[in-house]
Coordinates of C-alpha atoms in Angstrom, one line a residue:
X242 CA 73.7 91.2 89.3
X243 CA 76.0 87.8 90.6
X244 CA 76.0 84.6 90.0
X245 CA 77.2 81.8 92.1
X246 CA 78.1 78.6 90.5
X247 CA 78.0 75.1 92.2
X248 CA 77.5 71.5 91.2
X249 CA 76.0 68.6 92.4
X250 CA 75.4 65.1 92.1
X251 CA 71.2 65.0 93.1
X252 CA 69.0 66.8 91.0
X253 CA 66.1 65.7 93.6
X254 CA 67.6 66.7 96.5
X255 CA 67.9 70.0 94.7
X256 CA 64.4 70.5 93.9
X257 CA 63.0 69.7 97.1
X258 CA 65.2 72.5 98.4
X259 CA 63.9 74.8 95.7
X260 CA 60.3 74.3 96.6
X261 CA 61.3 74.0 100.3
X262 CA 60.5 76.6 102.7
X263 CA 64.4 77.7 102.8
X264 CA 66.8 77.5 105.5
X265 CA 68.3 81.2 105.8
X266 CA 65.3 82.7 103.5
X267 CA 61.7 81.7 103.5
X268 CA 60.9 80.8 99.9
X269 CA 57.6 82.5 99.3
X270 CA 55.4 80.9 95.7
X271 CA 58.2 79.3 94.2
X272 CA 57.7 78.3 90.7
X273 CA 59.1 77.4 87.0
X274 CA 59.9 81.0 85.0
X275 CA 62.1 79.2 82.2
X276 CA 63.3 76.2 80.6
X277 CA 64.5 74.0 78.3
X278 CA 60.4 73.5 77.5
X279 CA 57.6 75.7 78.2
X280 CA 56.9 76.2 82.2
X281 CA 53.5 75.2 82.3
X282 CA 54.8 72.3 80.7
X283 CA 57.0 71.7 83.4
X284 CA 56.1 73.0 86.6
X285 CA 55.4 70.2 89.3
X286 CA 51.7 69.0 89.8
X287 CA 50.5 69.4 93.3
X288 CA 49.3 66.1 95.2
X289 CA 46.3 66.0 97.5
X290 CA 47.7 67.2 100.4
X291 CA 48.9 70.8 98.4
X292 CA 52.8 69.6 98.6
X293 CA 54.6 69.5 95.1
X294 CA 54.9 66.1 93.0
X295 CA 59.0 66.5 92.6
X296 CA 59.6 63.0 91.1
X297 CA 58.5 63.5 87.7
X298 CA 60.3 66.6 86.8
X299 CA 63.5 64.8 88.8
X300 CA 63.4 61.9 86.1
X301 CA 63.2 64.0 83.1
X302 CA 66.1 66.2 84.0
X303 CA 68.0 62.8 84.9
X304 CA 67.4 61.0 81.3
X305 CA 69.7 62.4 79.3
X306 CA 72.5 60.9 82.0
X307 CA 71.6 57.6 81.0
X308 CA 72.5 58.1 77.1
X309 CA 75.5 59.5 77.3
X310 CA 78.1 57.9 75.1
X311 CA 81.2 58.5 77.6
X312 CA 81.2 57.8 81.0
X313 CA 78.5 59.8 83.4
X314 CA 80.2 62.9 85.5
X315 CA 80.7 62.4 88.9
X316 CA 78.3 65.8 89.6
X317 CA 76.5 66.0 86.8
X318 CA 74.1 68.4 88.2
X319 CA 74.6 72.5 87.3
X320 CA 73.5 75.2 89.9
X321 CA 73.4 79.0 89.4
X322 CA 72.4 81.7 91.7
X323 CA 71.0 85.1 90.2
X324 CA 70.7 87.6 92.4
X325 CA 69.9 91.4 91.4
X326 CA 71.1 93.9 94.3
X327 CA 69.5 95.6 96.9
X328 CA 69.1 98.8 94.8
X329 CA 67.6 97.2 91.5
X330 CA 63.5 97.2 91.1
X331 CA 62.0 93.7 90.9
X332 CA 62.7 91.8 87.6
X333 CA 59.0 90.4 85.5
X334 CA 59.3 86.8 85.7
X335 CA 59.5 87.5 82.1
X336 CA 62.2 89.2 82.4
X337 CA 63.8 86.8 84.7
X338 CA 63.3 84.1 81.9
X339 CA 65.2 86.1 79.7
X340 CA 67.9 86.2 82.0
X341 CA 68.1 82.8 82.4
X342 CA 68.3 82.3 78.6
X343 CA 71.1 84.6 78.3
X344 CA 73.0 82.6 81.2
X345 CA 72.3 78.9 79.2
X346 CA 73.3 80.9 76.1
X347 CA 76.4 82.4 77.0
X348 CA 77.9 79.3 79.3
X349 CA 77.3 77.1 76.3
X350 CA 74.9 74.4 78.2
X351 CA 72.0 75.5 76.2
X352 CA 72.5 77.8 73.2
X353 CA 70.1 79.3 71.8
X354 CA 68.7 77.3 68.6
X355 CA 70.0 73.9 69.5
X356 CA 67.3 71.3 70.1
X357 CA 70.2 68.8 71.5
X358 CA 71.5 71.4 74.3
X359 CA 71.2 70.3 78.1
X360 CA 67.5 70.5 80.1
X361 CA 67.4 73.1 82.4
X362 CA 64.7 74.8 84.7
X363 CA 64.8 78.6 86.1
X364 CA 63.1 78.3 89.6
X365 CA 62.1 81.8 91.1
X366 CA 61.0 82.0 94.5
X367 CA 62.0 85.5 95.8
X368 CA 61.8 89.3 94.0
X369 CA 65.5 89.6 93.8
X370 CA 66.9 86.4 92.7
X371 CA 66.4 82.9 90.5
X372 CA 68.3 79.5 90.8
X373 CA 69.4 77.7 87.2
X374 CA 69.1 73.8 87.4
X375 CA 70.9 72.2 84.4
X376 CA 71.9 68.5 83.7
X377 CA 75.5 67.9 82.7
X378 CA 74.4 65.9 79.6
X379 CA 73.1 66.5 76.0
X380 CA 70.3 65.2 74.7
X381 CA 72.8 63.4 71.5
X382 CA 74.7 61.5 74.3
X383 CA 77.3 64.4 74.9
X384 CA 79.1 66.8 77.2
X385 CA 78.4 70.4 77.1
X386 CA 81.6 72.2 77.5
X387 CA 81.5 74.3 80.5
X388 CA 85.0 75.6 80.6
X389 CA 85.3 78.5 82.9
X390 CA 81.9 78.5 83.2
X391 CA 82.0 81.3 86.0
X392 CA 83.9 83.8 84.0
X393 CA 80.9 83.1 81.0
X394 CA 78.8 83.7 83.5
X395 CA 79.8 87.1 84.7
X396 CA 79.7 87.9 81.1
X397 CA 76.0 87.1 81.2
X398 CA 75.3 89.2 84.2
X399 CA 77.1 92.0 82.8
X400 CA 75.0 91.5 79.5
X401 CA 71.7 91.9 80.6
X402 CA 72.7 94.2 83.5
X403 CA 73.2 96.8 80.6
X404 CA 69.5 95.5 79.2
X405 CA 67.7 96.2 82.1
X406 CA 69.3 99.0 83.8
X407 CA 70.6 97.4 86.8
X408 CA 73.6 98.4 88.8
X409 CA 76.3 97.6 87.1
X410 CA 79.2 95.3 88.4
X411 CA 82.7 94.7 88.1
X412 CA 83.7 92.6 84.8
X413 CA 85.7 88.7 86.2
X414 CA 88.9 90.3 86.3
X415 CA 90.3 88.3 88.8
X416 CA 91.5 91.7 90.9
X417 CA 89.5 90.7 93.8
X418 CA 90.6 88.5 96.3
X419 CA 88.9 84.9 97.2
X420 CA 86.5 85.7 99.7
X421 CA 85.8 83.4 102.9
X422 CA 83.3 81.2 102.2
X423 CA 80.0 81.0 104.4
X424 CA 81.5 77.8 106.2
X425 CA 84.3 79.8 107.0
X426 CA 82.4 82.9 108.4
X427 CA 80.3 80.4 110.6
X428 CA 83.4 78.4 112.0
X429 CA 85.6 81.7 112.6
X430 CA 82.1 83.6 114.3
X431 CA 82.0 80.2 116.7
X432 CA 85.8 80.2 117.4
X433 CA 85.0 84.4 118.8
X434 CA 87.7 85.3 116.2
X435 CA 87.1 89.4 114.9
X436 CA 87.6 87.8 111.4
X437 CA 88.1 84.5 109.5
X438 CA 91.8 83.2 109.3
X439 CA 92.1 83.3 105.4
X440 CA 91.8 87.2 105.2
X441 CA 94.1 87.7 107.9
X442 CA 96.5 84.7 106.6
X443 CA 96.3 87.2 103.1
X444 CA 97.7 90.2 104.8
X445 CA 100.5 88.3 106.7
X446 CA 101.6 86.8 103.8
X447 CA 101.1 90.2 101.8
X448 CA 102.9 91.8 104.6
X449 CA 105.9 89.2 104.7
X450 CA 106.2 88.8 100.9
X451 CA 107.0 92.7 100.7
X452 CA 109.4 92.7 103.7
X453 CA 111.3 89.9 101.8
X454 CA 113.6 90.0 98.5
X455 CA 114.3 86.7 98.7
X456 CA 112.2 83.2 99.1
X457 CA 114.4 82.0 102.2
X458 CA 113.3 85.2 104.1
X459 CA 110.1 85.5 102.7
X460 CA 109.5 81.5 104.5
X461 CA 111.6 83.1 107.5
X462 CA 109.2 85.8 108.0
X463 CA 106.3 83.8 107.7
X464 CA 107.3 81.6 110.6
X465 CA 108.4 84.0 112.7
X466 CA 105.2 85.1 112.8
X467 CA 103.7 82.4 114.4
X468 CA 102.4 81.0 111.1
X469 CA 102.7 77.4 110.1
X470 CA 103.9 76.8 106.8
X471 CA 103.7 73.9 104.5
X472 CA 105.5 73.5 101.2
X473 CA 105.2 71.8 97.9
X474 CA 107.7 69.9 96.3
X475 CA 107.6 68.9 92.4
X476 CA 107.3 65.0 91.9
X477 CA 109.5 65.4 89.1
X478 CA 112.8 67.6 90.6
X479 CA 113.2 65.9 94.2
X480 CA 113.9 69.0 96.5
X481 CA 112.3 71.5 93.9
X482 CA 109.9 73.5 95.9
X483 CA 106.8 74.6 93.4
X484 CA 104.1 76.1 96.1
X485 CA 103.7 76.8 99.6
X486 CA 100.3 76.9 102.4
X487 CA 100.5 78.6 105.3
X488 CA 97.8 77.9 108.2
X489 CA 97.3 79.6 112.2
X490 CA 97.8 76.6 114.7
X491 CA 94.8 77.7 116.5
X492 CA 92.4 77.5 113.4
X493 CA 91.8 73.7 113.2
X494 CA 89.1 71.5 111.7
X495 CA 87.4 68.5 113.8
X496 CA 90.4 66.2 113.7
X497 CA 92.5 68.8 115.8
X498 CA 94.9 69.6 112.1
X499 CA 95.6 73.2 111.4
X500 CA 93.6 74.7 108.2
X501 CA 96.0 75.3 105.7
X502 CA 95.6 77.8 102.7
X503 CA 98.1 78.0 99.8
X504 CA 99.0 81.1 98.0
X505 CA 96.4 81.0 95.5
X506 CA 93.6 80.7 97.6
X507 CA 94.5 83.5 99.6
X508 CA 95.5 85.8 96.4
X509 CA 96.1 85.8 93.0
X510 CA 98.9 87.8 93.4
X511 CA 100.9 85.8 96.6
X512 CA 101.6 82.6 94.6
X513 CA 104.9 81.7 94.6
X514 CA 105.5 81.5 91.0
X515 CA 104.4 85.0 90.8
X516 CA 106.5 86.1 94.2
X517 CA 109.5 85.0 92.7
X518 CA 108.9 87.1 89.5
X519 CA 109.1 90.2 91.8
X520 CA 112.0 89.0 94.0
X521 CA 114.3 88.0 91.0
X522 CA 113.8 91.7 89.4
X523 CA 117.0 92.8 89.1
X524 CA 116.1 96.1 90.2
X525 CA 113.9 94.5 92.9
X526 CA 117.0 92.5 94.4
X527 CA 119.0 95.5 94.6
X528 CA 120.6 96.6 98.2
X529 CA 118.4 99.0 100.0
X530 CA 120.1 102.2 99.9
X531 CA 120.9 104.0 103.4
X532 CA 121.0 107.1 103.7
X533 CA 123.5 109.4 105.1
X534 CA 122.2 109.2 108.7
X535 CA 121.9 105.5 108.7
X536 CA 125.1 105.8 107.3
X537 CA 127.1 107.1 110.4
X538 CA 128.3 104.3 113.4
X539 CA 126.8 106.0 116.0
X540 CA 123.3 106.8 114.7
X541 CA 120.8 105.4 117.4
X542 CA 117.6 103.1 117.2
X543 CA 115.7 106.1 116.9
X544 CA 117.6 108.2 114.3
X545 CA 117.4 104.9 112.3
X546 CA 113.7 105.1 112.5
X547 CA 113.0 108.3 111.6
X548 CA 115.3 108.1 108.4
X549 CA 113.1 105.0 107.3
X550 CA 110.1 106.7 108.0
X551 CA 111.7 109.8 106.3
X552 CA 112.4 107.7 103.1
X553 CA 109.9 106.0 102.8
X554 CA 107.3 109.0 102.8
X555 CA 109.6 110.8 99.9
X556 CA 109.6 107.9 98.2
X557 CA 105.9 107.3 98.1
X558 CA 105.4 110.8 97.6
X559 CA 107.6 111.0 94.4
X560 CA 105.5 108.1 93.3
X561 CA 102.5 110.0 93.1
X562 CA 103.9 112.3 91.7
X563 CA 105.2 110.0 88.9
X564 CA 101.3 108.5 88.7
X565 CA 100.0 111.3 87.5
X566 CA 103.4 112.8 85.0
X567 CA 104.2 109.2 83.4
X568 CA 101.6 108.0 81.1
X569 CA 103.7 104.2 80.5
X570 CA 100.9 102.0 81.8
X571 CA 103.6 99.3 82.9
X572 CA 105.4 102.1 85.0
X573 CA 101.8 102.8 86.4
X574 CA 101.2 99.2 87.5
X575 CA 104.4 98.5 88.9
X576 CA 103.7 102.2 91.0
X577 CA 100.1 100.3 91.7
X578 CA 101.3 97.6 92.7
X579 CA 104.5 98.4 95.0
X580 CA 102.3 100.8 96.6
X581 CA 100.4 98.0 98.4
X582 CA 103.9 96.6 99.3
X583 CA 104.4 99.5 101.5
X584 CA 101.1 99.9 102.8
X585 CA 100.9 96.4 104.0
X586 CA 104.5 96.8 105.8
X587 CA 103.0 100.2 107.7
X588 CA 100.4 98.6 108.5
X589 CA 102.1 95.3 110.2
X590 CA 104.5 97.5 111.9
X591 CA 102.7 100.0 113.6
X592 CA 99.7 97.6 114.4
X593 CA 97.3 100.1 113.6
X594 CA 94.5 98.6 112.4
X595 CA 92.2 100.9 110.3
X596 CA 95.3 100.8 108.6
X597 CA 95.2 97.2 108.0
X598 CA 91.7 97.8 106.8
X599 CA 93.2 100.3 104.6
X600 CA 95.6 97.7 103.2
X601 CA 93.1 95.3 102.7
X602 CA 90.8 97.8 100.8
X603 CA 93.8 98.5 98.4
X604 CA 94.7 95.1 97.3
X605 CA 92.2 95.0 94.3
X606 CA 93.1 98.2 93.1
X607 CA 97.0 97.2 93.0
X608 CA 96.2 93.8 91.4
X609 CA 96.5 93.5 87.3
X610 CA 93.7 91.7 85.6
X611 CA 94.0 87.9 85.9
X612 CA 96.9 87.9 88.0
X613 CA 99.1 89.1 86.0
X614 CA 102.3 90.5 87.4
X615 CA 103.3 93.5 85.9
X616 CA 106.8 94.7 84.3
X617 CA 109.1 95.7 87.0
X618 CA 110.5 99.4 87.1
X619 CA 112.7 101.8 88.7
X620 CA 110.2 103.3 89.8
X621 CA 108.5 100.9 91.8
X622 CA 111.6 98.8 92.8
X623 CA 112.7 102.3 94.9
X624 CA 109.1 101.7 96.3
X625 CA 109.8 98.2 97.6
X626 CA 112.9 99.6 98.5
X627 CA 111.5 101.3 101.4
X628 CA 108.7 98.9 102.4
X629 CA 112.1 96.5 102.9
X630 CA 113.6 99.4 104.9
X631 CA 111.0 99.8 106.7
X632 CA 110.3 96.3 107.7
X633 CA 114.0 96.1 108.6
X634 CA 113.8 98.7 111.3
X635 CA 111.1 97.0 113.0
X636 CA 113.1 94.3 114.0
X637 CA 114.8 96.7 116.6
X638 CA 112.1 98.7 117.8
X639 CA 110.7 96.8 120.6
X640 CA 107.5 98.4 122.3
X641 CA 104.9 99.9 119.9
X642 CA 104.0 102.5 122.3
X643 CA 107.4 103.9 122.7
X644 CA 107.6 104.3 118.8
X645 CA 104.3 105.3 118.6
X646 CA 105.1 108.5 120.3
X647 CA 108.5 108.8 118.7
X648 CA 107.2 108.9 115.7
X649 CA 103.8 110.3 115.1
X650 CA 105.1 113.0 113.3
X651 CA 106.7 111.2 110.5
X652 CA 104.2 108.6 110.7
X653 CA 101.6 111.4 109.7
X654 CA 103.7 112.6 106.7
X655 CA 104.5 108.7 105.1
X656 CA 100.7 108.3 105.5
X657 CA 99.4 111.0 103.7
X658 CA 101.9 110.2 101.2
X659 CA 100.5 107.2 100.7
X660 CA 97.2 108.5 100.8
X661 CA 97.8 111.0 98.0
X662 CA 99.7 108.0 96.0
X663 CA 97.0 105.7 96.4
X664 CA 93.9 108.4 95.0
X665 CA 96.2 109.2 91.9
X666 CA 96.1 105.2 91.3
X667 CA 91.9 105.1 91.8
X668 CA 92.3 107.9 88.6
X669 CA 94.8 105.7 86.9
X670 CA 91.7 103.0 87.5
X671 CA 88.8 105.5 86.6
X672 CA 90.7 105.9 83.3
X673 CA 91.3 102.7 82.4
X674 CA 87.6 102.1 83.1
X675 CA 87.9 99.5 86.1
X676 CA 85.6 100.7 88.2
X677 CA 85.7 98.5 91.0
X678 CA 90.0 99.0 91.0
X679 CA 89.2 102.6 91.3
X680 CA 86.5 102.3 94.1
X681 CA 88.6 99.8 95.9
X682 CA 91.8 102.9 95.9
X683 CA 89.0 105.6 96.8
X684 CA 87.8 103.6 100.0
X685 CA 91.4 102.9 101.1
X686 CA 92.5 106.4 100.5
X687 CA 89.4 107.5 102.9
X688 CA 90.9 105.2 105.7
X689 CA 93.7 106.6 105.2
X690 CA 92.4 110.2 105.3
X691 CA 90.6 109.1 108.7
X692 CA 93.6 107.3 110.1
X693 CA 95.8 111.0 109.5
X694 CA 92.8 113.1 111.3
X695 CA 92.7 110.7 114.4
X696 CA 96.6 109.8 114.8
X697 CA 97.0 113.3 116.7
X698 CA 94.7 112.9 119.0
X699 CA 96.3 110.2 120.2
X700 CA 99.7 111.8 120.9
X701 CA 100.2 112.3 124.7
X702 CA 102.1 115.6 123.8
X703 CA 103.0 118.7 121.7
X704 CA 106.7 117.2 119.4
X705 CA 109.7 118.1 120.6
X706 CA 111.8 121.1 119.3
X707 CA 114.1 118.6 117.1
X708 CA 111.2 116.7 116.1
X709 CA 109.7 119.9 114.8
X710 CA 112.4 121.2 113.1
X711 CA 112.8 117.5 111.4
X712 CA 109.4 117.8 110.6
X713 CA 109.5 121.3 108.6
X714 CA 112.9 120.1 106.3
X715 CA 110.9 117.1 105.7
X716 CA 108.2 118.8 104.2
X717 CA 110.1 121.5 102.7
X718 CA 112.1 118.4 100.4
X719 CA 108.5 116.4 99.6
X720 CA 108.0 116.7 96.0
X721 CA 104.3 116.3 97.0
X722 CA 103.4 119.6 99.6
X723 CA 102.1 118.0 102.4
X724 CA 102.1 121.1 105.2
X725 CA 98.4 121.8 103.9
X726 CA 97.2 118.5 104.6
X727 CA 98.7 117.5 108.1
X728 CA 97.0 121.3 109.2
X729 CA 93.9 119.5 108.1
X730 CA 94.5 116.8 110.7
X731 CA 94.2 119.8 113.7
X732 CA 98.2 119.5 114.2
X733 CA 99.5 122.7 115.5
X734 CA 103.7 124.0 115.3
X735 CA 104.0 125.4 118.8
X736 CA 105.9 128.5 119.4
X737 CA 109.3 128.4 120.5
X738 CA 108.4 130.7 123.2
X739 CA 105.3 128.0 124.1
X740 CA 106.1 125.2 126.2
X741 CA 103.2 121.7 125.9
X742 CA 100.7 121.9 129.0
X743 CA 99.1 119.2 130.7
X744 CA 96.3 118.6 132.5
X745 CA 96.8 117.3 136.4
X746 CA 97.6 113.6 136.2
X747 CA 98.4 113.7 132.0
X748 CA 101.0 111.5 130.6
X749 CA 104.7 113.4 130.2
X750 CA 107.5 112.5 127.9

């Protein structure tokens, strides 16, 4: 079950929409299951011509505003949205009214024995879902306190999900990212975008934050790719930046202005309090290491590449390795969490975009409750590490395409690193009893799993010798064995007495 809070400042206007015929849903027989009185008691008289006689109930809702001993909110009506899912049987009205209670009980506008709580009314008028009406006032003249209300409210729906046997849903964790509201899915459908602008503002900032060790590259990145950025500056230190909003110059609002969203509204996790805890980690902010082949003067654009690839797939698969042998929950949530670090970078730099979709699926699952970043580590610094490494590559690779086909190999083997990495978090998850972190790693993990089995396919041609030979070493040093799972992809290690044949007209290296 979810609830949706809102508030309002018309109680009437309200109720004529509850009675209404509905704009997106037809309201079939609605009607009074629960309130602060009996039903019958309050449930709207019809007038001769069969239409509901609102006014009444709208004035006794509305009294208590007119006692109230401090001054009268400025929307001081309460709205929430009950709504079982699709797989739940339909709820009694009885048992709808007990729902309701629950909800008043547990936000604290109408506990249970108190004759001075706020009026409220539980309007049904579909099988799967209510709407609780409540007035922000108390019958002695004062304020109920609705303090995060939503969170108490989740509490309730998890409460009588276990009561009635419904499907049970995730706890108010805060793990999940804001989602686009319905304005926003309306505007960005109108505009012919493929989605709206704050999820793909979230994984361009996601993507730029773990390219950057630093706040003046993090700002960099974010303008140099094409974003529009706005920061906050503290009214009490002049030049003391405290937050930042980034916005796409084609996304504008009626006047012509860009849409900007700040940190917070695009995740808990991309604030900039909470991106400088991870920059400033000591172990964070140290140098990325180079290996011996980046090392040498005359290594080329390409040997470069591969090495990053190369080090960033046996780094990602000694982290999953280190998932599943270290049992220190902070080292598991710094792995966690750097692991969406690099799969954000992969997925900027290749442009591939189920494994965006990937990226996106992961977030939750990497996210501590509430926002809360976690302890930094060894471990997941050499993570971050590579996502930097990574990211700092792509800065000289120019055409996709060209390192597309360069690099498919090693592309294959950093992917199903992070594949395996990422399903020995969603156990980390299962065991910790976060159900949706776990789901949100396991449906990643299978975009993963599908990106690795259609990558090959789109290779124009068998690898080269070297490539090959790369290949095999590279496997043969993974702490994670990963020749099994790239010959589930239908790759095939050619013969060095075979030579790649084409079809007539086929693309050749």
């Amino acid at each position: 079950m979810i609830a949706k809070v809102t508030r309002g400042a018309d109680v009437g206007n309200l109720l004529r929409y509850l009675y209404g015929p509905g704009k997106r849903n037809e309201h079939a027989d609605p009607h009074i299951v629960a309130g602060y009185r009996h039903p019958a008691a309050l449930e709207p008289a019809r007038r001769a011509d069969g239409k509901r006689d609102l006014r009444p109930l709208a004035e006794v809702l509305r009294s208590p505003l007119e006692t109230m001993k401090r001054s009268r909110p400025a929307e001081p009506v309460w709205q929430c949205s009950l709504r079982t899912a699709p797989t739940d049987r339909p709820l009694t009205d009885e048992e709808w009214a007990d729902v309701a209670e629950e909800l008043m009980h547990q936000t604290g506008i109408a506990p249970r024995d108190d004759p001075e709580a706020c009026r409220w009314i539980a309007v049904r008028h579909a099988d799967d879902h209510i709407h609780v009406v409540a007035t922000l006032a108390r019958d002695d003249g004062r304020r109920p306190n609705i303090t995060r209300d939503y969170l108490k409210a989740r509490k309730a729906c998890q409460t009588v999900e276990r009561r009635y046997g419904l499907c049970p849903t995730a706890p108010a964790d805060r793990t999940a990212a804001p989602r686009p509201s319905r304005a926003e899915l309306e505007r960005a459908q109108r505009a012919g975008l493929q989605e709206p602008p704050r999820v793909a503002l979230r994984r361009h900032v996601a993507a730029a934050a773990a390219a950057s060790d630093s706040e003046e590259a993090f700002f960099a990145g974010l303008r140099e790719g094409g974003l529009a950025v706005r920061l906050r500056f503290s009214v009490r230190t002049p030049g003391e930046v405290t937050g930042y909003a980034v916005a796409m110059p084609e996304y504008t609002n009626s006047e012509g202005e860009p849409i900007f969203f700040s940190g917070g509204k695009l995740a808990a996790d991309l604030t900039l309090p909470k991106l400088r805890h991870k920059w400033t980690d000591s172990e964070v902010r140290r140098p990325v290491a180079r290996s011996r082949r980046w090392a040498t003067g005359s290594s080329t654009d390409h040997e470069v590449r591969v090495a990053a690839y190369q080090e960033a797939a046996r780094v990602a698969g000694t982290a999953a390795w280190q998932m599943r042998a270290f049992h220190d929950p902070g080292v598991r949530a710094d792995l966690a969490a750097a692991a969406a670090d690099v799969l954000h970078v992969t997925a900027d730099i290749t442009g591939n975009r189920e494994l965006a979709k990937a990226a996106d699926a992961y977030d939750r699952a990497a996210r501590e409750p509430f926002g809360r970043p976690p302890p930094g580590t060894p471990y997941g610094s050499a993570l971050r590490a590579a996502a930097r490494a990574l990211a700092i590559t792509n800065v000289c690779w120019g055409d996709r395409r060209e390192q597309k086909r360069d690099l498919t190999v090693d592309l294959l083997f950093l992917i199903a690193n992070i594949a395996d990495l990422i399903e020995s978090v969603a156990e980390h998850r299962l065991a910790q009893q976060r159900l949706a972190q776990a789901d949100a790693a396991r449906r990643a993990a299978g975009r993963l799993h599908g990106v690795r089995r259609t990558e090959p396919r789109q290779a124009t041609s068998a690898p080269l010798e070297g490539e090959r030979a790369m290949a095999r070493l590279v496997a043969e040093s993974f702490p994670v064995p990963l020749v099994d799972g790239l010959r589930s992809t239908g790759t095939r290690a050619a013969r060095p007495s075979e030579r790649p044949s084409h079809r007539k007209g086929a693309p050749r290296r």
